[in-house]
Every structure is written in structure tokens, then in C-alpha cells.
Amino acid sequence: MMQNVHLAPENNEDDLYSGYNDYNPMFDTKDLENDVAFQQAARTSHGRRPPSKATLPSSMGRPMTGNIQDGVSRPMTAVQAAGYTKAAVRGSSFDPLGQARGPASPLEKKTSDSSEEKMRQLEKKVNELVEESCVANSCGDLKSALEKAKEAGRQERELLRQREQIAPPESINLDLTYTVLLNLASQYVANEMYAEALTTYQVIVKNKMFSSGGILKVNMGNIYLKQRNYSKAIKFYRMALDQITSSHKQMRIKIMENIGVAFIKTGQYFDAISSFEEIMSISPNLKAGFNLILCYFAIGNGEQMKKAFKNLIEVPLEVDYEDKYILLNDDLHTNLLIEAIKNDSLSQIIRERKLLAEEYIMTAAKLIAPAIETSFAVGYDWCVDVVKASHYVELANDLEINKATTYLRQHNFNQALETLKMFEKKDSRVKSAAATNLSFLYYLGNELEQATNYADLAVNSDRYNPAALTNKGNTVFANGDCEKAAEFYKEALRNDSLCTEALYNLGLAYKKLNRIDEALDCFLKLHAILPNSAQVLYQLASIYQIMEDPNQAIEWLLQLISVVPTDPHVLSKLGNLYDTEGDKSQAFHYYCESYRYFPSNIEVIEWLGAYYIDTQFCEKAIEYFERAALILPTQVKWQLMVASCYRRSGNYQKALEKYKVIHRKFPENVECLRFLVRLCTDMGLKEVQEYITKLKKAEKLKEIREQRIKSGRDGSARGRKEGSGDSGGTKGERLSAKLKALPATSEPYESSNSKEIDASYADPLGPQPERPKTAARKRTEEDDFADEELGEDLLPE
């Protein structure tokens, strides 16, 4: 304890600084070269030490007080504040964490050349390719999706080869192989490469290692169904059905539906009935019930049709049939909530289910009504009674209106009118629908007074019914008040902006009123809605022709012949426009096309004959003028043209024979006799004197006839001035005036100025009467004349 205690010296002669240079021998560096342990340590760890930045200032290795080391002065004391240095005084910033040195260098990426890592990366790439293929398919890029699926298959096979070389077969990723093959087969199907798809599916199905491969036989059955190989489709559907357990109830139902559809396609209705009846007994649905009705209809079993129709109506929709969204006047909060949920996604699904059920029931009723009873009227009555006893009470009125339209298809207009008149005392919606159809019928029959009355009834029952407003506008248009008709059409468009009949008729009204710019605007809007409507395209061409813009008229007519390429009247009109513009070659082309489709148009024949005469090909013109002579044998003009063509081509003998034939048929024709005299004189024939005598007599008779006509005209003019004002004329005169008001045969879409504007597309046989479009009710709501087709919904999902 006392060994470290030193007593003060007794005399002052001792050195006060003795012992200052003493140090611990362990810090002695002189003998380090001979120190074996130190040299061994230096050889093993010295190379990895960072180099020293400063030499030791003392033998102890301790920096001197106040020394500058690494650019920073060592503090004079061992205690200092964190981050404080003398260098801070000289301008350095406060940086206790050393952030001024910048970010650390990034870690080097670990590289591994092991086979396991390579296979892991290759597997990741295969998954990415499969995902990219699915995304491309969803975007509609089917070709790219197939290429990526093929590339995924190649990469997966490469992965399989590498894994088999270094690992046992149990380590193979079967899920990845299944995914790649299934995606490849799906992409083949999407690209309609059915043979390749079947081959790929066979690879999956035959591999026993894929536990769920059997279910893919459904997909193979679908492919065979698309290829119309119905026997194989049924075979694979049944094989898939055997491999699917009863726990997958919906899947089994869908497969049985497809089996039933395939049996219908092959005409095996009894086998189809067995499939659909089994579905209706296990899990009834609308599609199976409807197809069952079709099968019974095909075999003509009326009683079973009735039973199946009742089952169809009783199919549960799992929706509320009562209207839950009735607004309550006294509860504002509840009303706001009802308005918010009235059009949400759930409400839309419910409405779609109801509409689908109503469509199936309506179609089935219209199909079986004529077949279940002795007459279709009794059959409709039975269907109406069954519907009234179900949740679809409102469909009964629609079935009654369908009954009326069926009478119309049978041309039994009286029964149709009586059926529709039954709705005059019904509620406003049904009354408006029936009155609209009644107005339509009377309008077609030109009974404008009755059409007006029922149009008024339809509008008063439902002011927001666009069809009723359109028919009301038609009756006003027919009475000549185009301004008022336009107002009704505009009101119909305000209620339904997509009412094409109202928009078309509004354009006709503006055209009749000579408001060409507004009419053009209407038809351009209609063209955006109905881009392939021949009527709209023709009206646009007609308007541009009125505006004296033949280039635009030609453009619209060119679009029109792309829709109706065989319409001869459109082709002749196009030829006429090109002829007006001076383009004879294009005019000749379209006139020839018009003649090819309708070789009885006299104006086309005349133009073609004149064209060949102008181009000095009189022999070819003979063909056209002979056809004209066949069409109009009582007109001497065409036969004279034939003889003239013979004369112009230098065949005088043929010309003389033709003139003689014409003279025998028309002995008083002066032109024929003149040419006979000229030809006989030029050819030196003896008959020349005979024809000269006949010519003089014919000329004298012609003068007498002209004088009589002239005196008759003068007398009639004096009679009109002095007469009592009986402007009606005789029956023959009225008939003559009526015939003159008929449209010319060269204008298939519009009539002369004395009649209304055309609103219907004419067939190649001639122009149609011009009147605005009527607004008969649509098929699903207003029951127009659309026919139902058997088997329309017989496609598998």
C-alpha cells in the first residue's frame, strides 16, 4: 500500500524533473523488429489497416496538446462540447454527424453465378411474360399477347431442362408449367387458332401430374362448338361433367346448358329437353327456361309449352318486385337518401335483371301464342292471363299491344284497331302507346283526321312521349303547316335527343321551308348518329345540290353508293352530276353501272346512245335505242334513232329497210317520209315518187291538225275569260293534271315541286310517295313490327 507513496526530499539539491523521461517498457519500439509476436501480428493484419495520416509526435504515440490533426485542433482539455472544435471558429459549419462528407458509396451488387440463382431469375422472367401476355390480351392486342405467351413457353422449357440437370424431378414447379400452357392455349383461342389450342389443351389434359386438368375439357368442348363439331363438343362436355364434383353446382349447370344447346344445334330436341328439364329441377334460370320453351315449340308440344312458360315466369330473380324508391313528402332526409341510392350499382343490377326477365317472357309469349291454341288471339289471351297472375302484371298490356301488331302483320287492320282502342281507358302510359300506334295506322291509310285525333290523344296522355309528338308533327306536316310541325319535332327532340325520326322529319320540314342551313345541320347531326343511313346520305347530297355545291353533292353520293352500291337511280344521279361538271368519262362510267343494274331507265338509255353518237360509235348506240324502242314501242322517236344510226354509220340499205318498217307502223310520220325520199333519191330508187306523194299528204294533214289544235286553244282561252268560273274541268282534264303532277322517273328520292318532300328510301323499281317518317313504337317498349327468330338466344356462355 505504501509502495506508491513518495516522501518529500529532505534537501533542495535533488533534481525536480528527475523521472520525467521514464516510460513503460511495453511502449518501447526499439526492439520491435526482434519481437516475434509483433512481427507475426504485423504480417496478418497490418495490410488491412488504413494508412496513418500523421506521424506520432512523441514516443508515447500520444498527440501533443493543441496539435492540429486532420485539419482540426486538438482541444486543450479532455472535456469539450459535442461537435465543438476550434476549426468552427475559423469558418467550419456545425456538423456533428459528419454529413458534409456526402453520401456513402453504394453497396456493390452481390453477384452470384450459382445455378440456383439463374433458375430463380429465369422463373421470374417466365412469370413476367405470362403477366404481360394477359395484359396485352385485355388491351385487345391479341397478336402481341400470343407472341409473349409463346416466348413464356420457350423460357419455361429452358428452365425445365436446367432444373432437371441439377435437381430431382420432385422439385419441378408444376404450377408454373400449368399456367404457361393454359395461357398459351387461351391466346390461341383468342386468335382463332383452334387446332393449336386443342393441341395445347391435350398436353395439359393427358398429363396426370396436373390435378385440375380435366376441367379444361370444357374449353375444348367450347372450341368444338365454335367449329360446329357438335358431336365432339357434347363428348367433351360430358367428360368434363363427369370429372366435376357436385360441390361445383354452378359449373355443372353451365356445362349442362351447353350440352342442351349443342343438342339443339344438331336437331336432337328430346335430348336437349332432358338437359334443360334437369337444370330447371336443380337450379331454374331464365336462359334454360327459355330454351326449354324453344325445344317444345320445335317439336310442337303445346301443353308442354304452357307448362314451360309458367315455369319461366316463376323463375326467382332474387330481387324486390315492389318499388322501394318511392319518395316520401314529409321526410327530407329519407328522400335525399332514396335519391342517392336510386341509381347506384345495386339498383342498376336489379333493373337489368328485371328487363332481361321481361324480354325473355315477352319473346316466349309472342313465340308460343299462335301455337298453343287454335288461333293466335286465344293463345295471346292465355299468355295475358298467366302474366297477370304473376309479378309481371305490367307486361300484360304490352302483350295486348303485341297482339295488335300481329294483326297488322296479318293485314287484319280492323282487328288491330279494335285491339288498340281497348286501351283508351287504361292508364296514361298504355293509353299513349296505343294512341301512338293508332295514329300511325291512320296516317299510313291517309286518314289524316283520325290520325290527328289519336295523335292528340297520345300527346295529351303523355306529353313526354317522343313518338306521340313525332306523329303529331307528321299530321300537321301533311296538312301543310311545316312551321308548326317543326315545333312538334323539336319538342320530341327535347324529350329524347336520340329520336332519329323526329330529327329526320325536322330536316325535311326545314327543307320544305327553304331553310337550307338548318336542314343541313339536322341531317349532319343525324349522320353522326346513323352514319350508314342511305336516306340521310341522299338528303345531304340533295341539300348540297340545292346549295349549288356539286362537289360536296358528289362526295355524299359516293358515300351513298358505298352503302347501296346497286341502286341504279343513285348511280344515274351521280352520272348526271359528273356530266354537268363536264367529266364525261366519269359520267359514262356511272351511267353504264346504272344501265347494268336497271336497263329500263329511258333517260340513262338516251344519254348512253347520245354519248356513243358524239364519240362516232353509232353501231354501239343502236343497241341502246333498240332497247328503248322495245320499252316504248308506241313512240316513233327511238325507232327513228335506230335508223339514223344505220344511216350515220354508212349502212344505207339497213337504214332504208328500217325506215320502211317505221313507215308501215307510222304511215303519217313526216320525218320518216322525208328520210325515205332522201335515201331513195340518193340511191336512185323508183319508189321516190311514191314517197314524195305520201310526204305531201302527210304534211298537209299535219298542218290541218296543228290549225285545229291552235283554234281549240284560242277557244278555250276565251271560254276561261268569259266563263262562269267552273274551274274544276272535266274528269279527263283533272286526271291529266294529276298525271302531270307525278314525279319524274329520274328522281327516286324526291318528287316534283307540287308534292311533299320525300322521306323514304325508294327501291330500284321507281320513286316512292313522299311523306315524313312516322314514329311507330320501338320493339321493346312500343311493339313495332319486328319479327322474332327461333333460337336467337341459343349460344353458350
mmCIF file with all atom_site columns, C-alpha atoms in Angstrom, residues 635-644 654-669 671-673 675-676:
data_model
loop_
_atom_site.group_PDB
_atom_site.id
_atom_site.type_symbol
_atom_site.label_atom_id
_atom_site.label_alt_id
_atom_site.label_comp_id
_atom_site.label_asym_id
_atom_site.label_entity_id
_atom_site.label_seq_id
_atom_site.pdbx_PDB_ins_code
_atom_site.Cartn_x
_atom_site.Cartn_y
_atom_site.Cartn_z
_atom_site.occupancy
_atom_site.B_iso_or_equiv
_atom_site.pdbx_formal_charge
_atom_site.auth_seq_id
_atom_site.auth_comp_id
_atom_site.auth_asym_id
_atom_site.auth_atom_id
_atom_site.pdbx_PDB_model_num
ATOM 1  C CA . GLN A 1 635 ? -93.031 6.167  -129.644 1.00 0.00 ? 635 GLN A CA 1
ATOM 2  C CA . VAL A 1 636 ? -91.557 6.555  -133.113 1.00 0.00 ? 636 VAL A CA 1
ATOM 3  C CA . LYS A 1 637 ? -88.615 8.605  -131.804 1.00 0.00 ? 637 LYS A CA 1
ATOM 4  C CA . TRP A 1 638 ? -86.494 5.607  -130.779 1.00 0.00 ? 638 TRP A CA 1
ATOM 5  C CA . GLN A 1 639 ? -87.019 3.687  -133.995 1.00 0.00 ? 639 GLN A CA 1
ATOM 6  C CA . LEU A 1 640 ? -86.049 6.775  -135.971 1.00 0.00 ? 640 LEU A CA 1
ATOM 7  C CA . MET A 1 641 ? -82.867 6.980  -133.889 1.00 0.00 ? 641 MET A CA 1
ATOM 8  C CA . VAL A 1 642 ? -82.036 3.370  -134.791 1.00 0.00 ? 642 VAL A CA 1
ATOM 9  C CA . ALA A 1 643 ? -82.475 4.122  -138.492 1.00 0.00 ? 643 ALA A CA 1
ATOM 10 C CA . SER A 1 644 ? -80.441 7.310  -138.094 1.00 0.00 ? 644 SER A CA 1
ATOM 11 C CA . LYS A 1 654 ? -80.219 -1.243 -143.400 1.00 0.00 ? 654 LYS A CA 1
ATOM 12 C CA . ALA A 1 655 ? -81.341 2.336  -142.839 1.00 0.00 ? 655 ALA A CA 1
ATOM 13 C CA . LEU A 1 656 ? -83.766 2.130  -145.808 1.00 0.00 ? 656 LEU A CA 1
ATOM 14 C CA . GLU A 1 657 ? -85.238 -1.132 -144.561 1.00 0.00 ? 657 GLU A CA 1
ATOM 15 C CA . LYS A 1 658 ? -85.686 0.315  -141.069 1.00 0.00 ? 658 LYS A CA 1
ATOM 16 C CA . TYR A 1 659 ? -87.382 3.451  -142.434 1.00 0.00 ? 659 TYR A CA 1
ATOM 17 C CA . LYS A 1 660 ? -89.762 1.271  -144.453 1.00 0.00 ? 660 LYS A CA 1
ATOM 18 C CA . VAL A 1 661 ? -90.643 -0.716 -141.292 1.00 0.00 ? 661 VAL A CA 1
ATOM 19 C CA . ILE A 1 662 ? -91.262 2.552  -139.422 1.00 0.00 ? 662 ILE A CA 1
ATOM 20 C CA . HIS A 1 663 ? -93.424 3.832  -142.284 1.00 0.00 ? 663 HIS A CA 1
ATOM 21 C CA . ARG A 1 664 ? -95.610 0.735  -142.156 1.00 0.00 ? 664 ARG A CA 1
ATOM 22 C CA . LYS A 1 665 ? -96.160 1.240  -138.409 1.00 0.00 ? 665 LYS A CA 1
ATOM 23 C CA . PHE A 1 666 ? -96.440 5.044  -138.539 1.00 0.00 ? 666 PHE A CA 1
ATOM 24 C CA . PRO A 1 667 ? -97.642 5.936  -142.075 1.00 0.00 ? 667 PRO A CA 1
ATOM 25 C CA . GLU A 1 668 ? -98.290 9.582  -141.226 1.00 0.00 ? 668 GLU A CA 1
ATOM 26 C CA . ASN A 1 669 ? -94.877 10.319 -139.720 1.00 0.00 ? 669 ASN A CA 1
ATOM 27 C CA . GLU A 1 671 ? -89.784 12.676 -140.537 1.00 0.00 ? 671 GLU A CA 1
ATOM 28 C CA . CYS A 1 672 ? -89.759 9.065  -141.698 1.00 0.00 ? 672 CYS A CA 1
ATOM 29 C CA . LEU A 1 673 ? -91.113 10.011 -145.135 1.00 0.00 ? 673 LEU A CA 1
ATOM 30 C CA . PHE A 1 675 ? -85.670 10.357 -144.891 1.00 0.00 ? 675 PHE A CA 1
ATOM 31 C CA . LEU A 1 676 ? -87.235 7.806  -147.238 1.00 0.00 ? 676 LEU A CA 1
#
